[in-house]
Tab-separated table of C-alpha atoms in Angstrom:
chain	number	residue	atom	x	y	z
A	1	MET	CA	19.373	33.718	-2.503
A	2	ARG	CA	21.091	33.357	-5.881
A	3	GLY	CA	19.573	31.430	-8.761
A	4	PRO	CA	21.036	27.946	-8.970
A	5	ASP	CA	21.087	27.789	-5.156
A	6	GLN	CA	17.390	28.624	-5.213
A	7	VAL	CA	16.713	26.007	-7.867
A	8	GLU	CA	18.871	23.508	-5.958
A	9	ARG	CA	16.880	24.224	-2.797
A	10	LEU	CA	13.679	23.506	-4.714
A	11	VAL	CA	15.161	20.308	-6.169
A	12	ALA	CA	16.228	19.181	-2.668
A	13	MET	CA	12.680	19.705	-1.363
A	14	LEU	CA	11.049	17.919	-4.287
A	15	ALA	CA	13.496	15.030	-3.798
A	16	ARG	CA	12.039	14.508	-0.301
A	17	LEU	CA	8.690	13.519	-1.795
A	18	PRO	CA	8.101	9.777	-2.019
A	19	GLY	CA	8.562	8.518	-5.575
A	20	LEU	CA	10.908	11.329	-6.601
A	21	GLY	CA	14.640	10.746	-6.555
A	22	ARG	CA	17.242	13.453	-7.104
A	23	ARG	CA	17.173	13.042	-10.869
A	24	SER	CA	13.394	13.099	-11.259
A	25	ALA	CA	13.175	16.003	-8.796
A	26	ARG	CA	15.460	17.922	-11.136
A	27	ARG	CA	13.268	17.065	-14.126
A	28	ALA	CA	10.193	18.130	-12.143
A	29	ALA	CA	11.839	21.441	-11.194
A	30	LEU	CA	12.677	22.098	-14.858
A	31	LYS	CA	9.139	21.318	-15.965
A	32	LEU	CA	7.866	23.728	-13.301
A	33	LEU	CA	10.346	26.438	-14.317
A	34	GLN	CA	9.221	26.156	-17.916
A	35	ASP	CA	5.636	26.988	-16.939
A	36	PRO	CA	5.748	29.367	-13.956
A	37	GLY	CA	2.244	30.764	-14.414
A	38	GLY	CA	0.466	27.607	-15.508
A	39	LEU	CA	1.859	25.095	-13.041
A	40	MET	CA	4.446	26.427	-10.596
A	41	LEU	CA	2.540	29.302	-8.989
A	42	PRO	CA	-0.796	27.391	-8.884
A	43	LEU	CA	1.033	24.477	-7.199
A	44	ALA	CA	2.608	26.877	-4.681
A	45	GLN	CA	-0.849	28.303	-3.957
A	46	ALA	CA	-2.476	24.858	-3.645
A	47	LEU	CA	0.231	23.703	-1.237
A	48	HIS	CA	-0.137	26.856	0.835
A	49	ASP	CA	-3.942	26.712	0.963
A	50	THR	CA	-4.026	23.018	1.762
A	51	ALA	CA	-1.361	23.303	4.476
A	52	GLU	CA	-3.328	26.131	6.082
A	53	SER	CA	-6.717	24.440	5.996
A	54	VAL	CA	-6.365	20.659	6.287
A	55	ARG	CA	-6.172	19.234	9.822
A	56	PRO	CA	-6.546	15.774	11.437
A	57	CYS	CA	-10.096	14.989	12.580
A	58	ARG	CA	-10.245	14.903	16.393
A	59	ILE	CA	-12.459	11.815	16.296
A	60	CYS	CA	-11.055	9.499	13.629
A	61	GLY	CA	-7.726	11.057	12.591
A	62	ASN	CA	-8.768	11.560	8.937
A	63	LEU	CA	-7.348	14.660	7.236
A	64	ASP	CA	-9.967	17.240	6.256
A	65	THR	CA	-10.674	20.956	6.181
A	66	GLU	CA	-13.393	20.371	8.749
A	67	ASP	CA	-13.090	18.993	12.268
A	68	PRO	CA	-14.852	16.641	12.959
A	69	CYS	CA	-14.246	15.488	9.374
A	70	ARG	CA	-17.113	15.122	6.927
A	71	ILE	CA	-17.132	11.352	7.256
A	72	CYS	CA	-17.594	11.535	11.045
A	73	ALA	CA	-20.179	14.320	10.619
A	74	ASP	CA	-22.192	12.508	7.915
A	75	PRO	CA	-25.506	11.305	9.447
A	76	HIS	CA	-26.054	8.922	6.512
A	77	ARG	CA	-23.063	6.795	7.448
A	78	ASP	CA	-23.468	3.803	9.726
A	79	GLN	CA	-22.353	5.100	13.136
A	80	GLU	CA	-22.223	1.556	14.549
A	81	ILE	CA	-19.392	0.217	12.367
A	82	VAL	CA	-15.845	1.552	12.663
A	83	CYS	CA	-13.115	0.492	10.267
A	84	VAL	CA	-9.616	0.692	11.779
A	85	VAL	CA	-6.843	1.574	9.301
A	86	GLU	CA	-3.113	2.135	9.605
A	87	GLY	CA	-3.097	5.521	7.901
A	88	VAL	CA	-5.051	8.089	5.926
A	89	ALA	CA	-3.850	6.571	2.622
A	90	ASP	CA	-5.724	3.358	3.459
A	91	LEU	CA	-8.835	5.326	4.475
A	92	TRP	CA	-8.762	7.121	1.119
A	93	ALA	CA	-8.296	3.814	-0.727
A	94	LEU	CA	-11.410	2.361	0.970
A	95	GLU	CA	-13.367	5.550	0.237
A	96	ARG	CA	-12.367	5.442	-3.427
A	97	ALA	CA	-13.601	1.846	-3.603
A	98	HIS	CA	-16.980	2.842	-2.024
A	99	VAL	CA	-16.976	-0.389	-0.035
A	100	HIS	CA	-17.431	0.850	3.534
A	101	ARG	CA	-20.389	2.986	4.614
A	102	GLY	CA	-19.489	3.177	8.314
A	103	LEU	CA	-16.936	5.335	10.104
A	104	TYR	CA	-13.146	5.065	10.357
A	105	HIS	CA	-10.396	5.168	12.933
A	106	VAL	CA	-6.850	6.034	11.831
A	107	LEU	CA	-4.219	4.382	14.059
A	108	GLY	CA	-1.309	6.397	12.700
A	109	GLY	CA	0.836	3.283	12.216
A	110	VAL	CA	1.088	-0.322	13.360
A	111	LEU	CA	2.927	-1.889	16.294
A	112	ALA	CA	6.559	-2.517	15.344
A	113	ALA	CA	8.809	-3.788	18.115
A	114	LEU	CA	11.954	-3.414	16.014
A	115	SER	CA	11.316	0.266	15.225
A	116	GLY	CA	10.160	0.890	18.798
A	117	VAL	CA	6.515	1.628	17.916
A	118	GLY	CA	4.448	0.676	20.964
A	119	PRO	CA	0.717	0.974	21.747
A	120	GLU	CA	1.239	4.425	23.264
A	121	ASP	CA	2.533	5.713	19.904
A	122	LEU	CA	-0.719	4.828	18.133
A	123	ARG	CA	-4.247	6.234	18.501
A	124	ILE	CA	-5.386	3.132	20.413
A	125	GLU	CA	-6.712	4.827	23.578
A	126	PRO	CA	-9.006	7.110	21.528
A	127	LEU	CA	-10.341	3.963	19.782
A	128	LEU	CA	-11.055	2.251	23.124
A	129	GLU	CA	-12.791	5.429	24.322
A	130	ARG	CA	-14.956	5.539	21.182
A	131	VAL	CA	-15.959	1.902	21.729
A	132	ALA	CA	-16.563	2.471	25.465
A	133	ALA	CA	-18.962	5.300	24.594
A	134	GLY	CA	-21.342	2.530	23.593
A	135	GLU	CA	-22.724	3.296	20.143
A	136	ILE	CA	-20.319	1.049	18.184
A	137	ARG	CA	-21.407	-2.502	17.331
A	138	GLU	CA	-18.576	-3.716	15.111
A	139	VAL	CA	-14.902	-2.865	14.704
A	140	ILE	CA	-13.398	-3.952	11.363
A	141	LEU	CA	-9.620	-4.273	11.485
A	142	ALA	CA	-8.425	-3.306	7.991
A	143	LEU	CA	-4.718	-3.481	8.767
A	144	PRO	CA	-1.928	-4.446	6.367
A	145	ALA	CA	-1.412	-8.166	5.762
A	146	THR	CA	2.071	-8.064	7.263
A	147	VAL	CA	3.575	-9.448	10.474
A	148	ASP	CA	3.284	-6.022	12.141
A	149	GLY	CA	-0.272	-5.608	10.857
A	150	ALA	CA	-1.268	-9.028	12.209
A	151	THR	CA	0.417	-8.297	15.563
A	152	THR	CA	-1.507	-5.033	15.816
A	153	ALA	CA	-4.773	-6.771	14.895
A	154	HIS	CA	-4.218	-9.390	17.621
A	155	TYR	CA	-3.387	-6.698	20.155
A	156	LEU	CA	-6.494	-4.665	19.292
A	157	ALA	CA	-8.736	-7.765	19.342
A	158	ASP	CA	-7.431	-8.510	22.862
A	159	ARG	CA	-7.975	-4.963	24.100
A	160	LEU	CA	-11.468	-4.844	22.600
A	161	ALA	CA	-12.560	-8.312	23.838
A	162	ALA	CA	-13.907	-7.037	27.158
A	163	SER	CA	-16.096	-4.410	25.494
A	164	GLY	CA	-18.383	-7.017	23.915
A	165	VAL	CA	-18.134	-5.326	20.508
A	166	SER	CA	-17.804	-7.561	17.443
A	167	VAL	CA	-14.234	-7.467	16.089
A	168	THR	CA	-13.646	-8.613	12.490
A	169	GLN	CA	-10.812	-8.342	10.003
A	170	LEU	CA	-10.408	-8.268	6.225
A	171	ALA	CA	-10.329	-11.637	4.456
A	172	GLN	CA	-6.989	-12.758	3.084
A	173	GLY	CA	-6.581	-14.598	-0.204
A	174	VAL	CA	-5.709	-14.254	-3.846
A	175	PRO	CA	-6.452	-10.710	-5.124
A	176	MET	CA	-8.889	-10.193	-8.006
A	177	GLY	CA	-7.150	-10.952	-11.287
A	178	GLY	CA	-4.204	-12.468	-9.447
A	179	ALA	CA	-2.438	-15.337	-11.226
A	180	LEU	CA	-1.599	-18.157	-8.824
A	181	ASP	CA	1.911	-18.685	-10.140
A	182	VAL	CA	3.031	-15.186	-9.132
A	183	MET	CA	1.505	-15.273	-5.628
A	184	ASP	CA	3.821	-15.680	-2.652
A	185	ASP	CA	3.565	-18.764	-0.430
A	186	GLY	CA	1.915	-16.866	2.410
A	187	THR	CA	-0.934	-15.676	0.193
A	188	LEU	CA	-1.468	-19.156	-1.234
A	189	ALA	CA	-1.462	-20.690	2.270
A	190	ALA	CA	-3.963	-18.096	3.536
A	191	ALA	CA	-6.188	-18.519	0.473
A	192	LEU	CA	-6.207	-22.304	0.829
A	193	LYS	CA	-6.875	-22.185	4.560
A	194	ALA	CA	-9.807	-19.777	4.091
A	195	ARG	CA	-11.277	-21.786	1.175
A	196	ARG	CA	-15.058	-21.800	0.865
A	197	PRO	CA	-17.692	-23.736	-1.095
A	198	ALA	CA	-17.643	-22.857	-4.806
B	1	MET	CA	-13.137	24.920	-1.638
B	2	ARG	CA	-13.919	21.901	0.530
B	3	GLY	CA	-11.260	19.572	1.901
B	4	PRO	CA	-10.999	16.445	-0.226
B	5	ASP	CA	-11.586	18.572	-3.340
B	6	GLN	CA	-8.697	20.736	-2.259
B	7	VAL	CA	-6.519	17.698	-1.627
B	8	GLU	CA	-7.627	16.198	-4.959
B	9	ARG	CA	-6.681	19.446	-6.716
B	10	LEU	CA	-3.233	19.227	-5.133
B	11	VAL	CA	-2.906	15.557	-6.131
B	12	ALA	CA	-3.893	16.404	-9.731
B	13	MET	CA	-1.200	19.090	-9.889
B	14	LEU	CA	1.489	16.876	-8.398
B	15	ALA	CA	0.533	14.147	-10.883
B	16	ARG	CA	1.490	16.507	-13.731
B	17	LEU	CA	5.126	16.437	-12.604
B	18	PRO	CA	7.332	14.034	-14.573
B	19	GLY	CA	8.034	10.874	-12.584
B	20	LEU	CA	4.886	11.127	-10.469
B	21	GLY	CA	1.807	9.118	-11.433
B	22	ARG	CA	-1.584	9.471	-9.778
B	23	ARG	CA	-0.737	6.969	-7.059
B	24	SER	CA	2.637	8.441	-6.142
B	25	ALA	CA	1.160	11.956	-6.303
B	26	ARG	CA	-1.338	10.845	-3.656
B	27	ARG	CA	1.457	9.454	-1.494
B	28	ALA	CA	3.382	12.702	-1.954
B	29	ALA	CA	0.320	14.771	-0.978
B	30	LEU	CA	-0.148	12.669	2.161
B	31	LYS	CA	3.500	13.019	3.122
B	32	LEU	CA	3.159	16.800	2.660
B	33	LEU	CA	-0.065	16.927	4.682
B	34	GLN	CA	1.622	15.085	7.525
B	35	ASP	CA	4.267	17.794	7.829
B	36	PRO	CA	2.655	21.127	6.869
B	37	GLY	CA	5.211	23.336	8.616
B	38	GLY	CA	8.337	21.329	7.887
B	39	LEU	CA	7.824	20.502	4.230
B	40	MET	CA	4.576	21.723	2.684
B	41	LEU	CA	4.748	25.455	3.421
B	42	PRO	CA	8.511	25.689	2.726
B	43	LEU	CA	7.915	23.928	-0.609
B	44	ALA	CA	5.077	26.353	-1.421
B	45	GLN	CA	7.402	29.251	-0.602
B	46	ALA	CA	10.302	27.835	-2.643
B	47	LEU	CA	8.030	27.312	-5.658
B	48	HIS	CA	6.646	30.821	-5.347
B	49	ASP	CA	10.061	32.474	-4.934
B	50	THR	CA	11.632	30.496	-7.771
B	51	ALA	CA	8.728	31.159	-10.144
B	52	GLU	CA	8.994	34.871	-9.407
B	53	SER	CA	12.741	35.170	-9.813
B	54	VAL	CA	14.048	32.642	-12.361
B	55	ARG	CA	13.972	33.716	-16.025
B	56	PRO	CA	15.600	32.550	-19.292
B	57	CYS	CA	18.899	34.273	-20.091
B	58	ARG	CA	18.488	36.561	-23.131
B	59	ILE	CA	21.822	35.409	-24.537
B	60	CYS	CA	22.009	31.630	-24.043
B	61	GLY	CA	18.524	30.590	-22.827
B	62	ASN	CA	19.795	29.192	-19.487
B	63	LEU	CA	17.418	29.644	-16.529
B	64	ASP	CA	18.747	31.922	-13.804
B	65	THR	CA	17.753	34.679	-11.384
B	66	GLU	CA	20.021	37.009	-13.319
B	67	ASP	CA	19.835	38.065	-16.977
B	68	PRO	CA	22.315	37.670	-18.623
B	69	CYS	CA	22.849	34.500	-16.585
B	70	ARG	CA	25.906	34.055	-14.424
B	71	ILE	CA	27.545	31.733	-16.938
B	72	CYS	CA	27.290	34.329	-19.728
B	73	ALA	CA	28.419	37.061	-17.325
B	74	ASP	CA	31.403	35.127	-15.970
B	75	PRO	CA	34.626	36.679	-17.360
B	76	HIS	CA	36.627	33.571	-16.379
B	77	ARG	CA	34.758	31.385	-18.851
B	78	ASP	CA	36.120	30.918	-22.369
B	79	GLN	CA	34.043	33.329	-24.467
B	80	GLU	CA	35.261	31.737	-27.699
B	81	ILE	CA	33.687	28.293	-27.232
B	82	VAL	CA	29.901	27.817	-27.238
B	83	CYS	CA	28.325	24.469	-26.423
B	84	VAL	CA	24.895	23.974	-28.054
B	85	VAL	CA	22.438	21.881	-26.007
B	86	GLU	CA	18.847	20.784	-26.520
B	87	GLY	CA	17.597	22.038	-23.157
B	88	VAL	CA	18.501	23.444	-19.760
B	89	ALA	CA	18.615	19.931	-18.262
B	90	ASP	CA	21.557	19.092	-20.517
B	91	LEU	CA	23.284	22.392	-19.661
B	92	TRP	CA	22.927	21.550	-15.954
B	93	ALA	CA	24.271	18.027	-16.540
B	94	LEU	CA	27.397	19.427	-18.245
B	95	GLU	CA	27.843	21.997	-15.465
B	96	ARG	CA	27.582	19.303	-12.787
B	97	ALA	CA	30.280	17.330	-14.597
B	98	HIS	CA	32.582	20.428	-14.713
B	99	VAL	CA	33.706	19.412	-18.194
B	100	HIS	CA	33.012	22.590	-20.193
B	101	ARG	CA	34.512	25.956	-19.306
B	102	GLY	CA	33.076	27.902	-22.253
B	103	LEU	CA	29.579	29.293	-22.794
B	104	TYR	CA	26.309	27.613	-23.771
B	105	HIS	CA	23.438	28.012	-26.180
B	106	VAL	CA	20.092	26.383	-25.368
B	107	LEU	CA	18.152	25.457	-28.520
B	108	GLY	CA	14.893	24.703	-26.715
B	109	GLY	CA	14.441	21.377	-28.539
B	110	VAL	CA	15.640	19.532	-31.610
B	111	LEU	CA	14.251	19.411	-35.149
B	112	ALA	CA	11.458	16.837	-35.350
B	113	ALA	CA	9.618	16.627	-38.655
B	114	LEU	CA	6.993	14.218	-37.283
B	115	SER	CA	6.039	16.523	-34.386
B	116	GLY	CA	6.264	19.573	-36.658
B	117	VAL	CA	9.258	21.164	-34.936
B	118	GLY	CA	11.065	23.251	-37.577
B	119	PRO	CA	14.111	25.552	-37.418
B	120	GLU	CA	11.890	28.559	-36.654
B	121	ASP	CA	10.701	26.850	-33.435
B	122	LEU	CA	14.239	26.635	-32.027
B	123	ARG	CA	16.687	29.330	-30.915
B	124	ILE	CA	18.763	28.897	-34.087
B	125	GLU	CA	18.712	32.499	-35.363
B	126	PRO	CA	20.044	33.818	-32.029
B	127	LEU	CA	22.872	31.251	-32.294
B	128	LEU	CA	23.747	32.409	-35.827
B	129	GLU	CA	23.702	36.012	-34.611
B	130	ARG	CA	26.033	35.177	-31.720
B	131	VAL	CA	28.425	33.498	-34.147
B	132	ALA	CA	28.150	36.379	-36.659
B	133	ALA	CA	29.171	38.810	-33.902
B	134	GLY	CA	32.638	37.383	-34.395
B	135	GLU	CA	34.065	36.449	-30.989
B	136	ILE	CA	33.233	32.731	-31.174
B	137	ARG	CA	35.907	30.330	-32.421
B	138	GLU	CA	34.279	26.923	-31.854
B	139	VAL	CA	30.702	25.651	-31.630
B	140	ILE	CA	30.387	22.260	-29.883
B	141	LEU	CA	27.137	20.461	-30.769
B	142	ALA	CA	26.187	18.497	-27.621
B	143	LEU	CA	22.866	17.233	-28.938
B	144	PRO	CA	21.171	13.933	-28.052
B	145	ALA	CA	22.470	10.845	-29.863
B	146	THR	CA	19.107	10.271	-31.562
B	147	VAL	CA	17.887	10.589	-35.146
B	148	ASP	CA	16.387	14.005	-34.391
B	149	GLY	CA	19.533	15.084	-32.552
B	150	ALA	CA	21.720	14.021	-35.496
B	151	THR	CA	19.395	15.779	-37.978
B	152	THR	CA	19.625	18.960	-35.936
B	153	ALA	CA	23.424	18.688	-35.721
B	154	HIS	CA	23.677	18.312	-39.509
B	155	TYR	CA	21.365	21.263	-40.048
B	156	LEU	CA	23.354	23.471	-37.662
B	157	ALA	CA	26.688	22.407	-39.178
B	158	ASP	CA	25.315	23.411	-42.597
B	159	ARG	CA	24.066	26.783	-41.388
B	160	LEU	CA	27.336	27.497	-39.573
B	161	ALA	CA	29.623	26.389	-42.420
B	162	ALA	CA	29.732	29.819	-44.074
B	163	SER	CA	30.771	31.560	-40.846
B	164	GLY	CA	34.178	29.846	-40.818
B	165	VAL	CA	33.747	28.861	-37.158
B	166	SER	CA	34.936	25.384	-36.109
B	167	VAL	CA	31.921	23.071	-35.555
B	168	THR	CA	32.474	19.895	-33.492
B	169	GLN	CA	30.232	17.357	-31.829
B	170	LEU	CA	30.400	14.971	-28.868
B	171	ALA	CA	32.076	11.615	-29.472
B	172	GLN	CA	29.833	8.572	-29.596
B	173	GLY	CA	30.793	5.220	-28.141
B	174	VAL	CA	30.420	2.860	-25.193
B	175	PRO	CA	29.755	4.851	-21.978
B	176	MET	CA	32.131	4.527	-19.003
B	177	GLY	CA	31.408	1.311	-17.124
B	178	GLY	CA	29.163	0.120	-19.925
B	179	ALA	CA	29.053	-3.646	-20.487
B	180	LEU	CA	29.159	-4.490	-24.177
B	181	ASP	CA	26.449	-7.145	-23.984
B	182	VAL	CA	23.806	-4.642	-22.880
B	183	MET	CA	24.669	-1.964	-25.477
B	184	ASP	CA	22.353	-1.471	-28.428
B	185	ASP	CA	23.579	-2.151	-31.958
B	186	GLY	CA	23.801	1.549	-32.837
B	187	THR	CA	26.150	2.251	-29.945
B	188	LEU	CA	28.322	-0.736	-30.821
B	189	ALA	CA	28.454	0.305	-34.462
B	190	ALA	CA	29.382	3.896	-33.560
B	191	ALA	CA	32.014	2.761	-31.067
B	192	LEU	CA	33.594	0.391	-33.568
B	193	LYS	CA	33.580	2.976	-36.344
B	194	ALA	CA	35.210	5.582	-34.090
B	195	ARG	CA	37.835	3.134	-32.746
B	196	ARG	CA	41.258	4.552	-31.910
B	197	PRO	CA	44.716	3.171	-31.101
B	198	ALA	CA	44.868	1.580	-27.631
């Protein structure tokens, strides 16, 4: 493959990454080309190694080099609490915040009638099976505060009702540091409705 | 190397690309991880191949798989006109616009007293040597319309004066489609000064 075509192929691939448009992909390619040994080849190697070694966990759907993943395999974590998230990005966000010491369950999306995402497209059956196995006491629904997220939470609460497990969801309200005058109406309504003693 | 460390290493590398912060690098890594065969491994391969094969042209400094590059080697291009650019990104921009049918010379930067970039840090001597070789009739300075770009243009015009070659530079003014009320004062001043009959 001849040069510019090869560079153009690289630019086209970089442009498929979220956050990079065509123009920034070109700038990224140039920055890489200006430091082949220091950045470009190590990045190629890291991509190759990671692609070869990272797999979804068969239990929770987390991405890890080990299967079951190290969260599922960690005996120090609370095996009785499972936090249900839309995707691995949300799992990582909760892990970075060090706020959940139980296990996780990655749905792989949320129900979305308009895009044709139904229950069978999500990892809902594996969640019901985990709960049916008996060790889980609480399922925390940490789904996005959107219409689709709320629909999915309702659906899961329904499906889990018969199991007798406690089903909770994240509180909604004004985020830390949030100024009231920039909040949308829905957030203000939710925060007011869920008000508590000061 | 264990999983999350490996993913974190990949995220850290992606975050070094221009246009990608830490957060978008994480999103990019996740998108890659979700499609190892379709995107991640091909990207690794493209980076590897490009790093191995693309080199700066010994004549003009363009990046290409061939040396001299295919622009320098193209007999259909006007060998008498050389367009001087700050970097390869600008060369590519001019090539995409199909507006210059001569050759190029990549300086590798512009003079910047504050950052300590002097003439010896740029590919100025090779430019003077190309001009001294005698075939070049016109040098077009296509440098950025900044203080440093203008300083560099003046410096090059001075150095080239003795050679007898014609030295020109890009016109400054209001860009195509540009609304006057969003232009900065410098652009307006330059456009007014360089006004021409309608």
